[in-house]
Amino acid sequence: MSLVFRFRVTFEDVDNVVRVIDVSASNTFKDFHHKIQEAIGFDNIQEASFFKANDIWRKDGDEFCTEGKEDAREAGACELGKFIDDPHQKFLYIYDPKNGDWHLRAELIKLFRAEAGNTYPHVFKIDGVAPKQFIDPKLIISDPSAKLFKEADSLIGGLTDDIIKDEIIEDEDDLDDDFDEDEDEDEIEDEKDEFNLFGDEVDESEIDESQINDGIPTE
């Protein structure tokens, strides 16, 4: 009986979406690719590659590509069982690198004998709704609290802009008021200069001193 590898497949940038897929040791990487596409509902027509990964999910080995590609192994010609040497083997799965650039992680979680009558690979478990294929995965916020905080930041930003605009308007009004006050003061001074109790400016040389009455007027 052939060995079966149970992989836990998750998205790198999307939380709470899990697919558990059983793959026979004799299945190829291309077989695994097709089953992942079926499990997440993508179009299955773009280029895909598997890479061995280390414990921190960095590429650590050969590339197994579904298309003819220089410096990569042919995914359809490589059986998984020949490239698994760790009880917690990890693979990076990259789909449509030129456009969507979806990154998924496949981690070996169980090893067992194939059960009679079962066909492999097959999807053992589905948990969570996969994202739409043509949405940038890096723009998806799957954590509700993170989404709430983002909306709050946007709201606060809008309120702050309104406050700043109001302050600018108030400052401009204050400047206008100060300018108006300066104008009023200038006008008052001008009016004082123009105002003469005796009418037009008087030439003292024309004053007839005999007409000036000193003291109390007499009857």
PDB file of C-alpha atoms in Angstrom:
ATOM      1  CA  MET A   1       0.000   0.000   0.000  1.00  0.00           C
ATOM      2  CA  SER A   2       1.247   3.495  -0.888  1.00  0.00           C
ATOM      3  CA  LEU A   3       2.000   6.103   1.728  1.00  0.00           C
ATOM      4  CA  VAL A   4      -0.266   9.136   1.978  1.00  0.00           C
ATOM      5  CA  PHE A   5       0.823  12.596   3.097  1.00  0.00           C
ATOM      6  CA  ARG A   6      -1.741  14.850   4.740  1.00  0.00           C
ATOM      7  CA  PHE A   7      -0.958  18.520   4.143  1.00  0.00           C
ATOM      8  CA  ARG A   8      -2.431  21.560   5.830  1.00  0.00           C
ATOM      9  CA  VAL A   9      -2.665  24.259   3.147  1.00  0.00           C
ATOM     10  CA  THR A  10      -3.109  27.927   4.118  1.00  0.00           C
ATOM     11  CA  PHE A  11      -2.802  31.346   2.482  1.00  0.00           C
ATOM     12  CA  GLU A  12       0.209  33.433   3.411  1.00  0.00           C
ATOM     13  CA  ASP A  13      -1.759  36.701   3.484  1.00  0.00           C
ATOM     14  CA  VAL A  14      -5.270  35.547   4.425  1.00  0.00           C
ATOM     15  CA  ASP A  15      -6.192  34.176   7.847  1.00  0.00           C
ATOM     16  CA  ASN A  16      -8.802  31.585   8.793  1.00  0.00           C
ATOM     17  CA  VAL A  17      -8.821  29.765   5.443  1.00  0.00           C
ATOM     18  CA  VAL A  18      -7.568  26.174   5.638  1.00  0.00           C
ATOM     19  CA  ARG A  19      -7.617  23.244   3.247  1.00  0.00           C
ATOM     20  CA  VAL A  20      -6.446  19.791   4.374  1.00  0.00           C
ATOM     21  CA  ILE A  21      -5.410  17.683   1.397  1.00  0.00           C
ATOM     22  CA  ASP A  22      -4.270  14.051   1.280  1.00  0.00           C
ATOM     23  CA  VAL A  23      -1.653  13.305  -1.365  1.00  0.00           C
ATOM     24  CA  SER A  24      -0.245   9.911  -2.243  1.00  0.00           C
ATOM     25  CA  ALA A  25       3.527   9.428  -2.378  1.00  0.00           C
ATOM     26  CA  SER A  26       3.109   8.486  -6.024  1.00  0.00           C
ATOM     27  CA  ASN A  27       1.175  11.652  -6.892  1.00  0.00           C
ATOM     28  CA  THR A  28       3.145  14.363  -8.665  1.00  0.00           C
ATOM     29  CA  PHE A  29       3.482  18.004  -7.693  1.00  0.00           C
ATOM     30  CA  LYS A  30       1.208  18.790 -10.636  1.00  0.00           C
ATOM     31  CA  ASP A  31      -1.463  16.485  -9.173  1.00  0.00           C
ATOM     32  CA  PHE A  32      -1.158  18.352  -5.881  1.00  0.00           C
ATOM     33  CA  HIS A  33      -1.411  21.679  -7.743  1.00  0.00           C
ATOM     34  CA  HIS A  34      -4.670  20.681  -9.443  1.00  0.00           C
ATOM     35  CA  LYS A  35      -6.202  19.599  -6.130  1.00  0.00           C
ATOM     36  CA  ILE A  36      -5.229  22.877  -4.424  1.00  0.00           C
ATOM     37  CA  GLN A  37      -6.858  24.811  -7.268  1.00  0.00           C
ATOM     38  CA  GLU A  38     -10.013  22.740  -6.907  1.00  0.00           C
ATOM     39  CA  ALA A  39     -10.070  23.275  -3.147  1.00  0.00           C
ATOM     40  CA  ILE A  40      -9.749  27.069  -3.295  1.00  0.00           C
ATOM     41  CA  GLY A  41     -11.816  27.634  -6.441  1.00  0.00           C
ATOM     42  CA  PHE A  42      -9.189  29.340  -8.610  1.00  0.00           C
ATOM     43  CA  ASP A  43      -9.088  29.100 -12.428  1.00  0.00           C
ATOM     44  CA  ASN A  44      -6.274  26.485 -12.650  1.00  0.00           C
ATOM     45  CA  ILE A  45      -4.885  27.910 -15.886  1.00  0.00           C
ATOM     46  CA  GLN A  46      -1.955  30.016 -14.642  1.00  0.00           C
ATOM     47  CA  GLU A  47       1.612  29.014 -13.883  1.00  0.00           C
ATOM     48  CA  ALA A  48       2.303  27.512 -10.455  1.00  0.00           C
ATOM     49  CA  SER A  49       5.427  26.429  -8.591  1.00  0.00           C
ATOM     50  CA  PHE A  50       6.295  24.515  -5.440  1.00  0.00           C
ATOM     51  CA  PHE A  51       9.445  25.175  -3.439  1.00  0.00           C
ATOM     52  CA  LYS A  52      10.802  23.318  -0.462  1.00  0.00           C
ATOM     53  CA  ALA A  53      10.737  25.695   2.523  1.00  0.00           C
ATOM     54  CA  ASN A  54      12.560  25.939   5.839  1.00  0.00           C
ATOM     55  CA  ASP A  55      10.975  26.431   9.264  1.00  0.00           C
ATOM     56  CA  ILE A  56      10.383  30.140   8.658  1.00  0.00           C
ATOM     57  CA  TRP A  57       8.834  29.568   5.234  1.00  0.00           C
ATOM     58  CA  ARG A  58      11.781  30.692   3.157  1.00  0.00           C
ATOM     59  CA  LYS A  59      12.614  28.906  -0.110  1.00  0.00           C
ATOM     60  CA  ASP A  60      15.058  26.119   0.645  1.00  0.00           C
ATOM     61  CA  GLY A  61      15.413  23.867  -2.358  1.00  0.00           C
ATOM     62  CA  ASP A  62      14.423  23.121  -5.912  1.00  0.00           C
ATOM     63  CA  GLU A  63      11.516  24.674  -7.778  1.00  0.00           C
ATOM     64  CA  PHE A  64       8.836  22.369  -9.215  1.00  0.00           C
ATOM     65  CA  CYS A  65       6.991  24.294 -11.918  1.00  0.00           C
ATOM     66  CA  THR A  66       3.820  23.367 -13.817  1.00  0.00           C
ATOM     67  CA  GLU A  67       5.184  25.041 -16.957  1.00  0.00           C
ATOM     68  CA  GLY A  68       8.404  24.406 -18.820  1.00  0.00           C
ATOM     69  CA  LYS A  69      10.809  26.714 -17.065  1.00  0.00           C
ATOM     70  CA  GLU A  70      14.585  26.982 -17.116  1.00  0.00           C
ATOM     71  CA  ASP A  71      16.303  25.994 -13.845  1.00  0.00           C
ATOM     72  CA  ALA A  72      13.101  24.359 -12.526  1.00  0.00           C
ATOM     73  CA  ARG A  73      11.967  20.742 -12.335  1.00  0.00           C
ATOM     74  CA  GLU A  74       8.854  19.686 -14.229  1.00  0.00           C
ATOM     75  CA  ALA A  75       6.064  19.406 -11.660  1.00  0.00           C
ATOM     76  CA  GLY A  76       4.292  16.736 -13.665  1.00  0.00           C
ATOM     77  CA  ALA A  77       7.344  14.490 -13.657  1.00  0.00           C
ATOM     78  CA  CYS A  78       8.218  14.627  -9.957  1.00  0.00           C
ATOM     79  CA  GLU A  79       6.507  12.395  -7.374  1.00  0.00           C
ATOM     80  CA  LEU A  80       6.089  13.952  -3.920  1.00  0.00           C
ATOM     81  CA  GLY A  81       7.295  10.849  -2.080  1.00  0.00           C
ATOM     82  CA  LYS A  82      10.784  11.254  -3.541  1.00  0.00           C
ATOM     83  CA  PHE A  83      11.183  14.803  -2.202  1.00  0.00           C
ATOM     84  CA  ILE A  84       9.873  14.525   1.354  1.00  0.00           C
ATOM     85  CA  ASP A  85      12.584  13.969   3.927  1.00  0.00           C
ATOM     86  CA  ASP A  86      11.133  15.735   6.972  1.00  0.00           C
ATOM     87  CA  PRO A  87       8.150  14.613   9.140  1.00  0.00           C
ATOM     88  CA  HIS A  88       7.036  18.263   9.076  1.00  0.00           C
ATOM     89  CA  GLN A  89       7.962  18.950   5.478  1.00  0.00           C
ATOM     90  CA  LYS A  90       6.998  22.417   4.247  1.00  0.00           C
ATOM     91  CA  PHE A  91       6.366  23.590   0.707  1.00  0.00           C
ATOM     92  CA  LEU A  92       5.696  27.075  -0.620  1.00  0.00           C
ATOM     93  CA  TYR A  93       3.100  27.097  -3.377  1.00  0.00           C
ATOM     94  CA  ILE A  94       3.060  30.174  -5.622  1.00  0.00           C
ATOM     95  CA  TYR A  95       0.267  30.634  -8.138  1.00  0.00           C
ATOM     96  CA  ASP A  96       0.120  33.119 -11.020  1.00  0.00           C
ATOM     97  CA  PRO A  97       3.357  34.942 -10.079  1.00  0.00           C
ATOM     98  CA  LYS A  98       3.030  37.458 -12.923  1.00  0.00           C
ATOM     99  CA  ASN A  99      -0.398  38.735 -11.929  1.00  0.00           C
ATOM    100  CA  GLY A 100      -2.065  37.600  -8.705  1.00  0.00           C
ATOM    101  CA  ASP A 101       1.155  36.289  -7.133  1.00  0.00           C
ATOM    102  CA  TRP A 102      -0.720  34.158  -4.604  1.00  0.00           C
ATOM    103  CA  HIS A 103       1.441  32.545  -1.925  1.00  0.00           C
ATOM    104  CA  LEU A 104       0.206  29.492  -0.029  1.00  0.00           C
ATOM    105  CA  ARG A 105       1.876  27.226   2.503  1.00  0.00           C
ATOM    106  CA  ALA A 106       1.609  23.443   2.581  1.00  0.00           C
ATOM    107  CA  GLU A 107       2.793  21.710   5.746  1.00  0.00           C
ATOM    108  CA  LEU A 108       2.888  17.963   6.325  1.00  0.00           C
ATOM    109  CA  ILE A 109       0.824  17.126   9.410  1.00  0.00           C
ATOM    110  CA  LYS A 110       0.252  13.364   9.107  1.00  0.00           C
ATOM    111  CA  LEU A 111       1.627  10.287   7.373  1.00  0.00           C
ATOM    112  CA  PHE A 112      -0.434   7.106   6.908  1.00  0.00           C
ATOM    113  CA  ARG A 113      -1.111   4.179   4.611  1.00  0.00           C
ATOM    114  CA  ALA A 114      -3.499   4.647   1.707  1.00  0.00           C
ATOM    115  CA  GLU A 115      -6.964   3.322   2.376  1.00  0.00           C
ATOM    116  CA  ALA A 116      -8.409   0.811  -0.049  1.00  0.00           C
ATOM    117  CA  GLY A 117     -10.891   2.309  -2.462  1.00  0.00           C
ATOM    118  CA  ASN A 118      -9.740   5.932  -1.944  1.00  0.00           C
ATOM    119  CA  THR A 119      -8.425   7.997  -4.818  1.00  0.00           C
ATOM    120  CA  TYR A 120      -5.621  10.478  -4.223  1.00  0.00           C
ATOM    121  CA  PRO A 121      -5.136  13.317  -4.001  1.00  0.00           C
ATOM    122  CA  HIS A 122      -8.388  14.356  -2.351  1.00  0.00           C
ATOM    123  CA  VAL A 123      -9.589  17.170  -0.122  1.00  0.00           C
ATOM    124  CA  PHE A 124      -9.999  15.880   3.424  1.00  0.00           C
ATOM    125  CA  LYS A 125     -11.241  19.089   5.054  1.00  0.00           C
ATOM    126  CA  ILE A 126     -12.367  22.604   4.097  1.00  0.00           C
ATOM    127  CA  ASP A 127     -12.403  25.436   6.614  1.00  0.00           C
ATOM    128  CA  GLY A 128     -13.142  29.065   5.743  1.00  0.00           C
ATOM    129  CA  VAL A 129     -14.099  30.800   2.509  1.00  0.00           C
ATOM    130  CA  ALA A 130     -11.244  31.279   0.060  1.00  0.00           C
ATOM    131  CA  PRO A 131     -10.687  34.816  -1.244  1.00  0.00           C
ATOM    132  CA  LYS A 132     -11.605  35.840  -4.770  1.00  0.00           C
ATOM    133  CA  GLN A 133      -8.777  35.083  -7.161  1.00  0.00           C
ATOM    134  CA  PHE A 134      -8.541  38.507  -8.780  1.00  0.00           C
ATOM    135  CA  ILE A 135      -8.212  40.526  -5.560  1.00  0.00           C
ATOM    136  CA  ASP A 136      -4.742  41.519  -4.397  1.00  0.00           C
ATOM    137  CA  PRO A 137      -4.147  39.263  -1.339  1.00  0.00           C
ATOM    138  CA  LYS A 138      -2.053  41.965   0.327  1.00  0.00           C
ATOM    139  CA  LEU A 139      -5.051  44.293   0.437  1.00  0.00           C
ATOM    140  CA  ILE A 140      -7.283  41.795   2.225  1.00  0.00           C
ATOM    141  CA  ILE A 141      -7.906  42.377   5.934  1.00  0.00           C
ATOM    142  CA  SER A 142      -9.383  39.207   7.383  1.00  0.00           C
ATOM    143  CA  ASP A 143      -9.118  40.273  11.032  1.00  0.00           C
ATOM    144  CA  PRO A 144     -12.384  42.106  11.931  1.00  0.00           C
ATOM    145  CA  SER A 145     -10.655  44.177  14.617  1.00  0.00           C
ATOM    146  CA  ALA A 146      -7.979  45.281  12.149  1.00  0.00           C
ATOM    147  CA  LYS A 147     -10.702  46.313   9.709  1.00  0.00           C
ATOM    148  CA  LEU A 148     -12.471  48.239  12.473  1.00  0.00           C
ATOM    149  CA  PHE A 149      -9.280  50.063  13.422  1.00  0.00           C
ATOM    150  CA  LYS A 150      -8.651  50.955   9.782  1.00  0.00           C
ATOM    151  CA  GLU A 151     -12.159  52.399   9.453  1.00  0.00           C
ATOM    152  CA  ALA A 152     -11.697  54.324  12.731  1.00  0.00           C
ATOM    153  CA  ASP A 153      -8.390  55.765  11.494  1.00  0.00           C
ATOM    154  CA  SER A 154     -10.104  56.890   8.303  1.00  0.00           C
ATOM    155  CA  LEU A 155     -12.934  58.516  10.273  1.00  0.00           C
ATOM    156  CA  ILE A 156     -10.524  60.251  12.654  1.00  0.00           C
ATOM    157  CA  GLY A 157      -8.479  61.445   9.698  1.00  0.00           C
ATOM    158  CA  GLY A 158     -11.580  63.009   8.160  1.00  0.00           C
ATOM    159  CA  LEU A 159     -12.548  64.737  11.413  1.00  0.00           C
ATOM    160  CA  THR A 160      -9.004  66.030  11.844  1.00  0.00           C
ATOM    161  CA  ASP A 161      -9.055  67.505   8.343  1.00  0.00           C
ATOM    162  CA  ASP A 162     -12.345  69.288   9.141  1.00  0.00           C
ATOM    163  CA  ILE A 163     -10.918  70.680  12.405  1.00  0.00           C
ATOM    164  CA  ILE A 164      -7.805  71.948  10.631  1.00  0.00           C
ATOM    165  CA  LYS A 165      -9.943  73.599   7.944  1.00  0.00           C
ATOM    166  CA  ASP A 166     -12.113  75.279  10.626  1.00  0.00           C
ATOM    167  CA  GLU A 167      -9.004  76.541  12.458  1.00  0.00           C
ATOM    168  CA  ILE A 168      -7.609  77.960   9.217  1.00  0.00           C
ATOM    169  CA  ILE A 169     -10.907  79.738   8.534  1.00  0.00           C
ATOM    170  CA  GLU A 170     -11.003  81.134  12.105  1.00  0.00           C
ATOM    171  CA  ASP A 171      -7.412  82.357  11.780  1.00  0.00           C
ATOM    172  CA  GLU A 172      -8.275  84.055   8.506  1.00  0.00           C
ATOM    173  CA  ASP A 173     -11.327  85.666  10.140  1.00  0.00           C
ATOM    174  CA  ASP A 174      -9.139  86.903  13.024  1.00  0.00           C
ATOM    175  CA  LEU A 175      -6.689  88.389  10.551  1.00  0.00           C
ATOM    176  CA  ASP A 176      -9.559  90.088   8.743  1.00  0.00           C
ATOM    177  CA  ASP A 177     -10.881  91.456  12.059  1.00  0.00           C
ATOM    178  CA  ASP A 178      -7.428  92.769  13.006  1.00  0.00           C
ATOM    179  CA  PHE A 179      -7.103  94.350   9.608  1.00  0.00           C
ATOM    180  CA  ASP A 180     -10.560  95.916   9.934  1.00  0.00           C
ATOM    181  CA  GLU A 181      -9.672  97.288  13.392  1.00  0.00           C
ATOM    182  CA  ASP A 182      -6.470  98.819  12.013  1.00  0.00           C
ATOM    183  CA  GLU A 183      -8.487 100.386   9.211  1.00  0.00           C
ATOM    184  CA  ASP A 184     -11.022 101.764  11.732  1.00  0.00           C
ATOM    185  CA  GLU A 185      -8.252 103.314  13.839  1.00  0.00           C
ATOM    186  CA  ASP A 186      -6.696 104.879  10.752  1.00  0.00           C
ATOM    187  CA  GLU A 187     -10.070 106.264   9.715  1.00  0.00           C
ATOM    188  CA  ILE A 188     -10.606 107.741  13.191  1.00  0.00           C
ATOM    189  CA  GLU A 189      -7.209 109.416  13.114  1.00  0.00           C
ATOM    190  CA  ASP A 190      -7.931 110.763   9.636  1.00  0.00           C
ATOM    191  CA  GLU A 191     -11.282 112.068  10.825  1.00  0.00           C
ATOM    192  CA  LYS A 192      -9.595 113.771  13.783  1.00  0.00           C
ATOM    193  CA  ASP A 193      -7.136 115.442  11.467  1.00  0.00           C
ATOM    194  CA  GLU A 194      -9.893 116.557   9.152  1.00  0.00           C
ATOM    195  CA  PHE A 195     -12.206 117.734  11.938  1.00  0.00           C
ATOM    196  CA  ASN A 196     -11.676 121.392  12.983  1.00  0.00           C
ATOM    197  CA  LEU A 197     -13.904 123.045  15.527  1.00  0.00           C
ATOM    198  CA  PHE A 198     -13.363 126.358  13.799  1.00  0.00           C
ATOM    199  CA  GLY A 199     -13.846 125.148  10.271  1.00  0.00           C
ATOM    200  CA  ASP A 200     -11.024 125.546   7.822  1.00  0.00           C
ATOM    201  CA  GLU A 201      -7.561 126.209   9.124  1.00  0.00           C
ATOM    202  CA  VAL A 202      -7.279 129.781  10.380  1.00  0.00           C
ATOM    203  CA  ASP A 203      -4.400 132.067   9.656  1.00  0.00           C
ATOM    204  CA  GLU A 204      -3.589 133.791  12.981  1.00  0.00           C
ATOM    205  CA  SER A 205      -2.326 136.861  11.139  1.00  0.00           C
ATOM    206  CA  GLU A 206      -5.870 137.566  10.028  1.00  0.00           C
ATOM    207  CA  ILE A 207      -7.290 137.578  13.548  1.00  0.00           C
ATOM    208  CA  ASP A 208      -8.490 141.000  14.726  1.00  0.00           C
ATOM    209  CA  GLU A 209      -7.352 141.103  18.359  1.00  0.00           C
ATOM    210  CA  SER A 210      -9.786 143.937  19.056  1.00  0.00           C
ATOM    211  CA  GLN A 211     -12.586 141.484  18.608  1.00  0.00           C
ATOM    212  CA  ILE A 212     -11.241 139.187  21.312  1.00  0.00           C
ATOM    213  CA  ASN A 213     -13.079 139.774  24.605  1.00  0.00           C
ATOM    214  CA  ASP A 214     -11.004 139.095  27.710  1.00  0.00           C
ATOM    215  CA  GLY A 215     -12.914 138.226  30.799  1.00  0.00           C
ATOM    216  CA  ILE A 216     -16.646 138.378  31.342  1.00  0.00           C
ATOM    217  CA  PRO A 217     -18.632 139.936  28.523  1.00  0.00           C
ATOM    218  CA  THR A 218     -20.305 143.261  29.348  1.00  0.00           C
ATOM    219  CA  GLU A 219     -23.825 144.183  28.553  1.00  0.00           C
TER     220      GLU A 219
END
